[in-house]
CSV table of C-alpha atoms and ligand atoms in Angstrom, one decimal:
chain,number,residue,atom,x,y,z
Y,1,UNK,CA,-15.2,-6.2,14.0
Y,2,UNK,CA,-13.8,-3.2,15.5
Y,3,UNK,CA,-10.7,-2.4,13.3
Y,4,UNK,CA,-7.9,-0.2,14.5
Y,5,UNK,CA,-6.6,1.2,11.3
Y,6,UNK,CA,-3.2,2.6,11.9
Y,7,UNK,CA,-2.3,4.9,9.1
Y,8,UNK,CA,-6.0,5.5,8.4
Y,9,UNK,CA,-5.5,8.7,7.0
Y,10,UNK,CA,-2.8,7.5,4.4
Y,11,UNK,CA,-3.4,6.5,0.8
Y,12,UNK,CA,-4.2,3.0,1.2
Y,13,UNK,CA,-5.6,3.1,5.0
Y,14,UNK,CA,-8.2,5.7,4.0
Y,15,UNK,CA,-9.7,3.6,1.2
Y,16,UNK,CA,-9.5,0.6,3.6
Y,17,UNK,CA,-11.8,2.5,6.2
Y,18,UNK,CA,-14.2,3.1,3.5
Y,19,UNK,CA,-14.7,-0.5,2.7
Y,20,UNK,CA,-14.5,-1.5,6.4
Y,21,UNK,CA,-17.4,0.8,6.7
Y,22,UNK,CA,-19.1,-0.7,3.3
Y,23,UNK,CA,-18.9,-4.1,4.7
Y,24,UNK,CA,-20.5,-3.2,8.0
Y,25,UNK,CA,-17.4,-3.0,10.1
Y,26,UNK,CA,-16.2,-0.4,12.6
Y,27,UNK,CA,-13.3,1.2,11.7
Y,28,UNK,CA,-11.1,3.6,14.4
Y,29,UNK,CA,-8.3,5.4,12.8
Y,30,UNK,CA,-4.8,6.1,14.4
Y,31,UNK,CA,-2.5,8.3,12.5
Y,32,UNK,CA,-0.1,10.9,13.5
Y,33,UNK,CA,-1.0,13.1,10.3
Y,34,UNK,CA,2.9,13.5,9.5
Y,35,UNK,CA,2.0,12.3,6.0
Y,36,UNK,CA,-1.8,11.4,6.2
Y,37,UNK,CA,-4.6,13.5,5.8
Y,38,UNK,CA,-7.3,14.5,8.3
Y,39,UNK,CA,-9.6,15.0,5.6
Y,40,UNK,CA,-9.3,11.7,4.2
Y,41,UNK,CA,-11.1,10.4,7.0
Y,42,UNK,CA,-14.8,11.0,7.2
Y,43,UNK,CA,-16.2,13.0,10.4
Y,44,UNK,CA,-18.1,9.9,11.4
Y,45,UNK,CA,-15.2,7.9,12.0
Y,46,UNK,CA,-13.5,7.9,15.3
Y,47,UNK,CA,-10.1,9.3,14.7
Y,48,UNK,CA,-7.0,9.6,16.9
Y,49,UNK,CA,-3.8,11.7,16.3
Y,50,UNK,CA,-1.3,9.7,17.6
Y,51,UNK,CA,2.1,8.1,17.1
Y,52,UNK,CA,1.9,4.3,16.4
Y,53,UNK,CA,5.0,4.2,18.6
Y,54,UNK,CA,3.3,5.4,21.5
Y,55,UNK,CA,2.9,2.0,23.5
Y,56,UNK,CA,0.8,3.5,26.4
Y,57,UNK,CA,-1.4,5.8,24.4
Y,58,UNK,CA,-2.0,2.8,21.8
Y,59,UNK,CA,-2.6,0.7,24.4
Y,60,UNK,CA,-5.2,2.8,25.9
Y,61,UNK,CA,-7.0,3.1,22.6
Y,62,UNK,CA,-6.9,-0.8,21.9
Y,63,UNK,CA,-8.6,-1.3,25.0
Y,64,UNK,CA,-11.2,1.6,25.1
Y,65,UNK,CA,-12.5,1.0,21.6
Y,66,UNK,CA,-12.6,-2.6,22.3
Y,67,UNK,CA,-10.5,-3.6,19.3
Y,68,UNK,CA,-10.6,-6.8,17.6
Y,69,UNK,CA,-8.3,-6.5,14.6
Y,70,UNK,CA,-5.2,-4.2,14.1
Y,71,UNK,CA,-4.4,-3.2,10.4
Y,72,UNK,CA,-1.3,-1.5,10.1
Y,73,UNK,CA,-0.6,0.8,6.7
Y,74,UNK,CA,2.0,3.3,8.6
Y,75,UNK,CA,4.9,3.2,7.1
Y,76,UNK,CA,7.4,5.1,5.3
Y,77,UNK,CA,7.4,4.3,1.6
Y,78,UNK,CA,9.9,6.4,-0.5
Y,79,UNK,CA,12.4,3.6,-1.7
Y,80,UNK,CA,15.2,6.3,-2.6
Y,81,UNK,CA,15.1,8.0,0.7
Y,82,UNK,CA,15.3,4.5,2.7
Y,83,UNK,CA,18.3,4.4,0.9
Y,84,UNK,CA,20.2,7.6,2.0
Y,85,UNK,CA,18.3,7.6,5.6
Y,86,UNK,CA,18.0,4.0,6.4
Y,87,UNK,CA,17.9,4.5,10.1
Y,88,UNK,CA,14.4,6.7,9.8
Y,89,UNK,CA,13.2,3.6,8.0
Y,90,UNK,CA,14.2,1.0,10.5
Y,91,UNK,CA,12.9,3.2,13.2
Y,92,UNK,CA,9.3,3.7,12.0
Y,93,UNK,CA,8.8,0.9,10.2
Y,94,UNK,CA,10.4,-1.6,12.4
Y,95,UNK,CA,10.9,-0.1,15.8
Y,96,UNK,CA,7.6,1.8,16.0
Y,97,UNK,CA,5.8,-1.5,14.7
Y,98,UNK,CA,7.2,-3.7,17.5
Y,99,UNK,CA,5.8,-0.7,20.1
Y,100,UNK,CA,2.6,-1.4,18.5
Y,101,UNK,CA,2.8,-5.3,18.7
Y,102,UNK,CA,3.8,-4.6,22.4
Y,103,UNK,CA,0.7,-2.5,23.1
Y,104,UNK,CA,-1.3,-5.1,21.4
Y,105,UNK,CA,0.0,-7.6,23.6
Y,106,UNK,CA,-0.6,-5.5,26.8
Y,107,UNK,CA,-4.3,-4.9,25.4
Y,108,UNK,CA,-4.9,-8.6,24.7
Y,109,UNK,CA,-5.7,-8.0,21.0
Y,110,UNK,CA,-4.0,-11.0,19.0
Y,111,UNK,CA,-4.9,-10.4,15.1
Y,112,UNK,CA,-3.0,-8.2,13.0
Y,113,UNK,CA,-3.1,-7.4,9.1
Y,114,UNK,CA,0.0,-6.1,7.6
Y,115,UNK,CA,0.9,-4.2,4.7
Y,116,UNK,CA,4.1,-5.4,2.9
Y,117,UNK,CA,5.3,-5.2,-0.2
Y,118,UNK,CA,6.3,-6.9,-3.5
Y,119,UNK,CA,9.7,-5.0,-2.6
Y,120,UNK,CA,10.6,-7.9,-0.4
Y,121,UNK,CA,11.3,-9.9,-3.3
Y,122,UNK,CA,14.0,-7.9,-4.8
Y,123,UNK,CA,14.6,-8.9,-8.2
Y,124,UNK,CA,12.9,-12.1,-8.9
Y,125,UNK,CA,14.4,-14.9,-11.1
Y,126,UNK,CA,11.1,-16.0,-12.3
Y,127,UNK,CA,7.8,-14.3,-13.2
Y,128,UNK,CA,5.0,-14.0,-12.2
Y,129,UNK,CA,6.1,-13.8,-8.4
Y,130,UNK,CA,4.7,-16.4,-6.3
Y,131,UNK,CA,4.5,-16.2,-2.7
Y,132,UNK,CA,6.8,-18.9,-2.1
Y,133,UNK,CA,9.9,-17.2,-3.9
Y,134,UNK,CA,12.8,-16.2,-2.1
Y,135,UNK,CA,12.9,-12.8,-0.6
Y,136,UNK,CA,15.9,-10.6,-0.9
Y,137,UNK,CA,14.9,-6.9,-0.9
Y,138,UNK,CA,17.5,-4.6,-2.4
Y,139,UNK,CA,16.7,-1.4,-0.5
Y,140,UNK,CA,16.3,-0.8,3.2
Y,141,UNK,CA,12.5,0.0,2.3
Y,142,UNK,CA,12.0,-3.7,1.4
Y,143,UNK,CA,14.2,-4.8,4.1
Y,144,UNK,CA,12.1,-3.0,6.7
Y,145,UNK,CA,8.8,-4.9,5.5
Y,146,UNK,CA,10.6,-8.2,5.4
Y,147,UNK,CA,12.0,-7.7,8.9
Y,148,UNK,CA,8.2,-7.2,10.3
Y,149,UNK,CA,7.3,-10.4,8.1
Y,150,UNK,CA,9.7,-12.1,10.2
Y,151,UNK,CA,8.4,-10.7,13.9
Y,152,UNK,CA,5.0,-11.7,12.5
Y,153,UNK,CA,6.1,-15.3,11.8
Y,154,UNK,CA,7.8,-15.7,15.3
Y,155,UNK,CA,4.8,-14.2,17.0
Y,156,UNK,CA,2.5,-16.4,15.2
Y,157,UNK,CA,4.6,-19.5,16.5
Y,158,UNK,CA,4.7,-18.2,20.1
Y,159,UNK,CA,0.9,-18.1,19.9
Y,160,UNK,CA,0.8,-14.1,20.4
Y,161,UNK,CA,-0.4,-12.8,17.4
Y,162,UNK,CA,-2.1,-14.2,14.5
Y,163,UNK,CA,-1.4,-12.2,11.1
Y,164,UNK,CA,-1.9,-11.8,7.5
Y,165,UNK,CA,0.5,-10.2,5.4
Y,166,UNK,CA,-0.6,-8.9,1.6
Y,167,UNK,CA,2.6,-8.0,-0.4
Y,168,UNK,CA,1.0,-5.2,-2.7
Y,169,UNK,CA,2.2,-4.7,-6.4
Y,170,UNK,CA,1.6,-1.0,-7.4
Y,171,UNK,CA,-1.3,0.2,-5.5
Y,172,UNK,CA,-3.2,2.8,-8.2
Y,173,UNK,CA,-6.6,4.8,-8.6
Y,174,UNK,CA,-9.0,6.2,-6.1
Y,175,UNK,CA,-12.2,5.8,-4.6
Y,176,UNK,CA,-15.2,5.4,-7.3
Y,177,UNK,CA,-16.8,8.4,-6.3
Y,178,UNK,CA,-13.5,10.5,-6.3
Y,179,UNK,CA,-14.0,11.7,-2.8
Y,180,UNK,CA,-10.6,10.5,-1.6
Y,181,UNK,CA,-7.4,9.4,-3.4
Y,182,UNK,CA,-3.7,9.4,-3.8
Y,183,UNK,CA,-2.1,12.7,-2.4
Y,184,UNK,CA,1.6,12.1,-1.6
Y,185,UNK,CA,4.3,14.8,-0.6
Y,186,UNK,CA,6.5,14.2,-2.4
Y,187,UNK,CA,4.8,12.5,-5.1
Y,188,UNK,CA,6.9,9.9,-6.9
Y,189,UNK,CA,4.3,7.5,-8.3
Y,190,UNK,CA,4.2,7.0,-12.1
Y,191,UNK,CA,0.3,7.6,-12.4
Y,192,UNK,CA,-0.3,10.8,-10.5
Y,193,UNK,CA,2.9,12.0,-12.1
Y,194,UNK,CA,1.7,11.4,-15.8
Y,195,UNK,CA,-1.6,12.9,-15.1
Y,196,UNK,CA,0.4,16.1,-13.6
Y,197,UNK,CA,2.5,16.2,-16.7
Y,198,UNK,CA,-1.0,15.9,-19.0
Y,199,UNK,CA,-2.5,19.1,-17.2
Y,200,UNK,CA,0.8,20.6,-16.9
Y,201,UNK,CA,0.7,20.8,-13.4
Y,202,UNK,CA,4.4,19.7,-13.9
Y,203,UNK,CA,6.9,19.4,-16.7
Y,204,UNK,CA,7.7,16.5,-19.0
Y,205,UNK,CA,7.2,13.0,-17.5
Y,206,UNK,CA,10.6,11.5,-17.4
Y,207,UNK,CA,10.7,7.8,-18.4
Y,208,UNK,CA,12.9,6.1,-16.2
Y,209,UNK,CA,15.0,3.6,-18.6
Y,210,UNK,CA,14.1,2.7,-22.0
Y,211,UNK,CA,16.5,-0.4,-22.4
Y,212,UNK,CA,15.3,-3.0,-20.2
Y,213,UNK,CA,15.1,-6.3,-21.2
Y,214,UNK,CA,11.0,-5.7,-21.7
Y,215,UNK,CA,8.9,-5.7,-24.7
Y,216,UNK,CA,9.0,-1.8,-24.9
Y,217,UNK,CA,12.1,-1.6,-23.3
Y,218,UNK,CA,10.5,0.5,-20.2
Y,219,UNK,CA,9.8,-1.1,-16.9
Y,220,UNK,CA,6.8,-3.6,-16.3
Y,221,UNK,CA,4.5,-3.3,-13.2
Y,222,UNK,CA,1.4,-4.6,-12.1
Y,223,UNK,CA,-1.0,-1.9,-11.2
Y,224,UNK,CA,-3.6,-3.0,-8.9
Y,225,UNK,CA,-6.7,-0.8,-7.6
Y,226,UNK,CA,-6.5,0.4,-4.0
Y,227,UNK,CA,-10.3,-0.7,-3.6
Y,228,UNK,CA,-9.3,-4.0,-4.8
Y,229,UNK,CA,-6.3,-4.4,-2.4
Y,230,UNK,CA,-8.7,-2.8,0.6
Y,231,UNK,CA,-11.2,-5.6,0.1
Y,232,UNK,CA,-8.5,-8.5,0.4
Y,233,UNK,CA,-7.8,-6.9,3.6
Y,234,UNK,CA,-11.4,-7.8,4.9
Y,235,UNK,CA,-11.9,-11.1,3.0
Y,236,UNK,CA,-8.7,-12.5,5.0
Y,237,UNK,CA,-10.8,-11.9,8.7
Y,238,UNK,CA,-11.9,-15.3,9.0
Y,239,UNK,CA,-8.0,-16.7,8.8
Y,240,UNK,CA,-7.5,-14.9,11.5
Y,241,UNK,CA,-9.6,-16.8,14.0
Y,242,UNK,CA,-7.3,-19.4,13.8
Y,243,UNK,CA,-4.3,-19.4,16.7
Y,244,UNK,CA,-0.6,-19.4,15.3
Y,245,UNK,CA,-1.8,-18.4,11.8
Y,246,UNK,CA,0.9,-16.5,9.7
Y,247,UNK,CA,-0.4,-16.3,5.9
Y,248,UNK,CA,1.0,-14.2,3.3
Y,249,UNK,CA,-0.8,-13.0,-0.1
Y,250,UNK,CA,0.7,-11.3,-3.3
Y,251,UNK,CA,-1.9,-8.4,-4.2
Y,252,UNK,CA,-1.8,-7.9,-8.0
Y,253,UNK,CA,-3.7,-8.0,-11.0
Y,254,UNK,CA,-1.6,-10.6,-12.6
Y,255,UNK,CA,-1.3,-8.4,-15.6
Y,256,UNK,CA,2.0,-6.6,-16.7
Y,257,UNK,CA,1.8,-3.2,-17.7
Y,258,UNK,CA,4.7,-1.1,-19.2
Y,259,UNK,CA,5.7,2.8,-18.2
Y,260,UNK,CA,4.8,3.6,-22.0
Y,261,UNK,CA,1.4,1.8,-21.7
Y,262,UNK,CA,0.8,3.6,-18.6
Y,263,UNK,CA,1.3,6.9,-20.3
Y,264,UNK,CA,-0.8,6.1,-23.5
Y,265,UNK,CA,-3.8,5.2,-21.1
Y,266,UNK,CA,-3.5,8.5,-19.0
Y,267,UNK,CA,-3.6,10.0,-22.7
Y,268,UNK,CA,-6.6,7.9,-23.7
Y,269,UNK,CA,-8.4,8.4,-20.3
Y,270,UNK,CA,-7.8,12.1,-19.8
Y,271,UNK,CA,-8.0,13.3,-23.6
Y,272,UNK,CA,-4.8,15.0,-23.2
Y,273,UNK,CA,-1.2,14.6,-24.3
Y,274,UNK,CA,1.2,13.4,-21.6
Y,275,UNK,CA,4.5,15.4,-22.4
Y,276,UNK,CA,7.4,12.7,-21.7
Y,277,UNK,CA,11.2,12.5,-22.1
Y,278,UNK,CA,13.5,9.5,-22.1
Y,279,UNK,CA,15.9,9.7,-19.0
Y,280,UNK,CA,18.2,7.4,-17.4
Y,281,UNK,CA,17.3,4.5,-15.1
Y,282,UNK,CA,16.1,5.0,-11.5
Y,283,UNK,CA,18.3,3.2,-9.1
Y,284,UNK,CA,16.7,0.2,-7.4
Y,285,UNK,CA,14.2,-0.4,-10.4
Y,286,UNK,CA,13.7,-4.0,-10.9
Y,287,UNK,CA,12.6,-4.6,-14.8
Y,288,UNK,CA,9.6,-6.5,-14.1
Y,289,UNK,CA,7.5,-7.1,-11.3
Y,290,UNK,CA,4.0,-8.6,-11.5
Y,291,UNK,CA,2.0,-10.9,-9.5
Y,292,UNK,CA,0.7,-14.6,-9.7
Y,293,UNK,CA,-2.7,-13.7,-7.7
Y,294,UNK,CA,-4.0,-17.5,-7.4
Y,295,UNK,CA,-3.5,-17.9,-3.7
Y,296,UNK,CA,-5.4,-14.8,-2.9
Y,297,UNK,CA,-8.2,-15.7,-5.4
Y,298,UNK,CA,-8.4,-19.3,-4.2
Y,299,UNK,CA,-8.0,-19.1,-0.6
Y,300,UNK,CA,-10.1,-15.8,-0.1
Y,301,UNK,CA,-12.3,-15.8,-2.8
Y,302,UNK,CA,-10.8,-12.4,-3.7
Y,303,UNK,CA,-11.2,-11.2,-7.5
Y,304,UNK,CA,-9.8,-7.8,-8.5
Y,305,UNK,CA,-12.6,-5.9,-10.0
Y,306,UNK,CA,-10.5,-3.1,-11.8
Y,307,UNK,CA,-8.6,-5.7,-14.2
Y,308,UNK,CA,-8.3,-3.1,-17.0
Y,309,UNK,CA,-5.7,-0.2,-16.6
Y,310,UNK,CA,-8.0,2.3,-18.2
Y,311,UNK,CA,-10.5,1.9,-15.5
Y,312,UNK,CA,-8.0,2.2,-12.6
Y,313,UNK,CA,-6.7,5.3,-14.4
Y,314,UNK,CA,-10.1,6.8,-14.9
Y,315,UNK,CA,-10.8,6.9,-11.0
Y,316,UNK,CA,-7.5,8.6,-10.5
Y,317,UNK,CA,-8.4,10.8,-12.9
Y,318,UNK,CA,-11.8,11.3,-11.5
Y,319,UNK,CA,-10.0,12.2,-8.1
Y,320,UNK,CA,-7.5,14.3,-9.7
Y,321,UNK,CA,-10.2,16.5,-11.4
Y,322,UNK,CA,-12.4,17.1,-8.2
Y,323,UNK,CA,-9.2,17.8,-6.0
Y,324,UNK,CA,-6.6,19.1,-8.3
Y,325,UNK,CA,-4.8,20.3,-5.2
Y,326,UNK,CA,-5.2,17.0,-3.5
Y,327,UNK,CA,-6.7,17.3,0.0
Y,328,UNK,CA,-5.0,20.9,0.2
Y,329,UNK,CA,-4.8,20.5,4.3
Y,330,UNK,CA,-3.1,23.2,6.5
Y,331,UNK,CA,0.3,21.5,6.2
Y,332,UNK,CA,0.4,21.4,2.4
F,401,UDP,N1,8.4,5.7,-13.3
F,401,UDP,C1,9.1,6.7,-14.4
F,401,UDP,N2,9.0,8.0,-14.4
F,401,UDP,C2,8.5,8.6,-13.1
F,401,UDP,C3,7.8,7.7,-11.9
F,401,UDP,C4,8.0,6.2,-12.2
F,401,UDP,O1,9.2,5.9,-15.5
F,401,UDP,O2,8.4,9.8,-12.8
F,401,UDP,C5,8.7,4.3,-13.6
F,401,UDP,C6,9.3,3.8,-12.5
F,401,UDP,O3,10.6,3.7,-12.7
F,401,UDP,C7,8.8,2.3,-12.3
F,401,UDP,C8,7.4,2.4,-12.7
F,401,UDP,O4,7.3,4.0,-13.3
F,401,UDP,O5,9.4,1.4,-13.7
F,401,UDP,C9,6.4,2.6,-11.4
F,401,UDP,O6,7.2,3.5,-10.4
F,401,UDP,P1,6.3,4.0,-9.1
F,401,UDP,O7,7.2,4.7,-8.6
F,401,UDP,O8,5.1,4.6,-9.6
F,401,UDP,O9,6.1,2.6,-8.3
F,401,UDP,P2,7.4,1.5,-8.1
F,401,UDP,O10,7.3,0.2,-8.9
F,401,UDP,O11,8.6,2.2,-7.9
F,401,UDP,O12,6.6,1.1,-6.8
């Protein structure tokens, strides 16, 4: 399959490009490099530096590259920023995504894989999270993703685009060979911040909230390896052959891990202490989020290969050791 990976120079997109190549597909990357890294994409992959909202340019690429399927990872992801600058989020995550859909219909491309999030569920009443629980996001970031899910449902009904939606839990880790990994500016995610605290690159890790209703008082999350996420995106291709299709899957390991357990695992993997201090809760953090991944397992034949948090952190550590300054591209 010829696959346009929108946001293919970002964290999850770049790992998906690698997995697509490994599975014998032909990825083409479109990324405006505002947050993505050119170095995250190998030289043998066709690369377009372009905005996903540029309908004529994207239509041309879709046509000339004979694209069969579009995967879309190019979203703004900072929950806190989305609260303060909601229009920035709606303009990109929804507005530009509509331009992408228009380009797809112009070019006659009708298969789509979407990067959604467990943040669309808000604060769930029951755990683990199954796909048909009500979706009521508690921040604009989650709302933008849910808006796109609704648009995709309508596009499926109309027959314009068949789609698969993946609601990720906490994407973590890095390619097994340590060649690509997580490099966000600013970095807000727990595992890279804990590694930076361990190596002394940053000060003590702040534990956001220690009195949650969880076994050790810190938040529970479901840390799923980025390559496991990527593999699910490819396993879903057959489903998209059907017209009027709209399917959605949770992507998580199903295992809850607390913030303190992450810090212990980082210490074990790196052999370094992680300086940490207790801090107030971070606004908008649900106490516990972890997936029921039965649907993805049974319908896609997908199995996460990194079930052990230490194995996931070991890949992040390998990436960090070989790239202590991330991709160190010129804009950094
Ligand atoms: N967290 C923390 N300190 C940090 C960053 C994150 O205690 O410096 C906690 C955060 O409150 C959440 C968990 O770690 O409970 C995972 O946060 P992250 O930002 O990595 O992902 P999220 O679950 O928000 O998508």
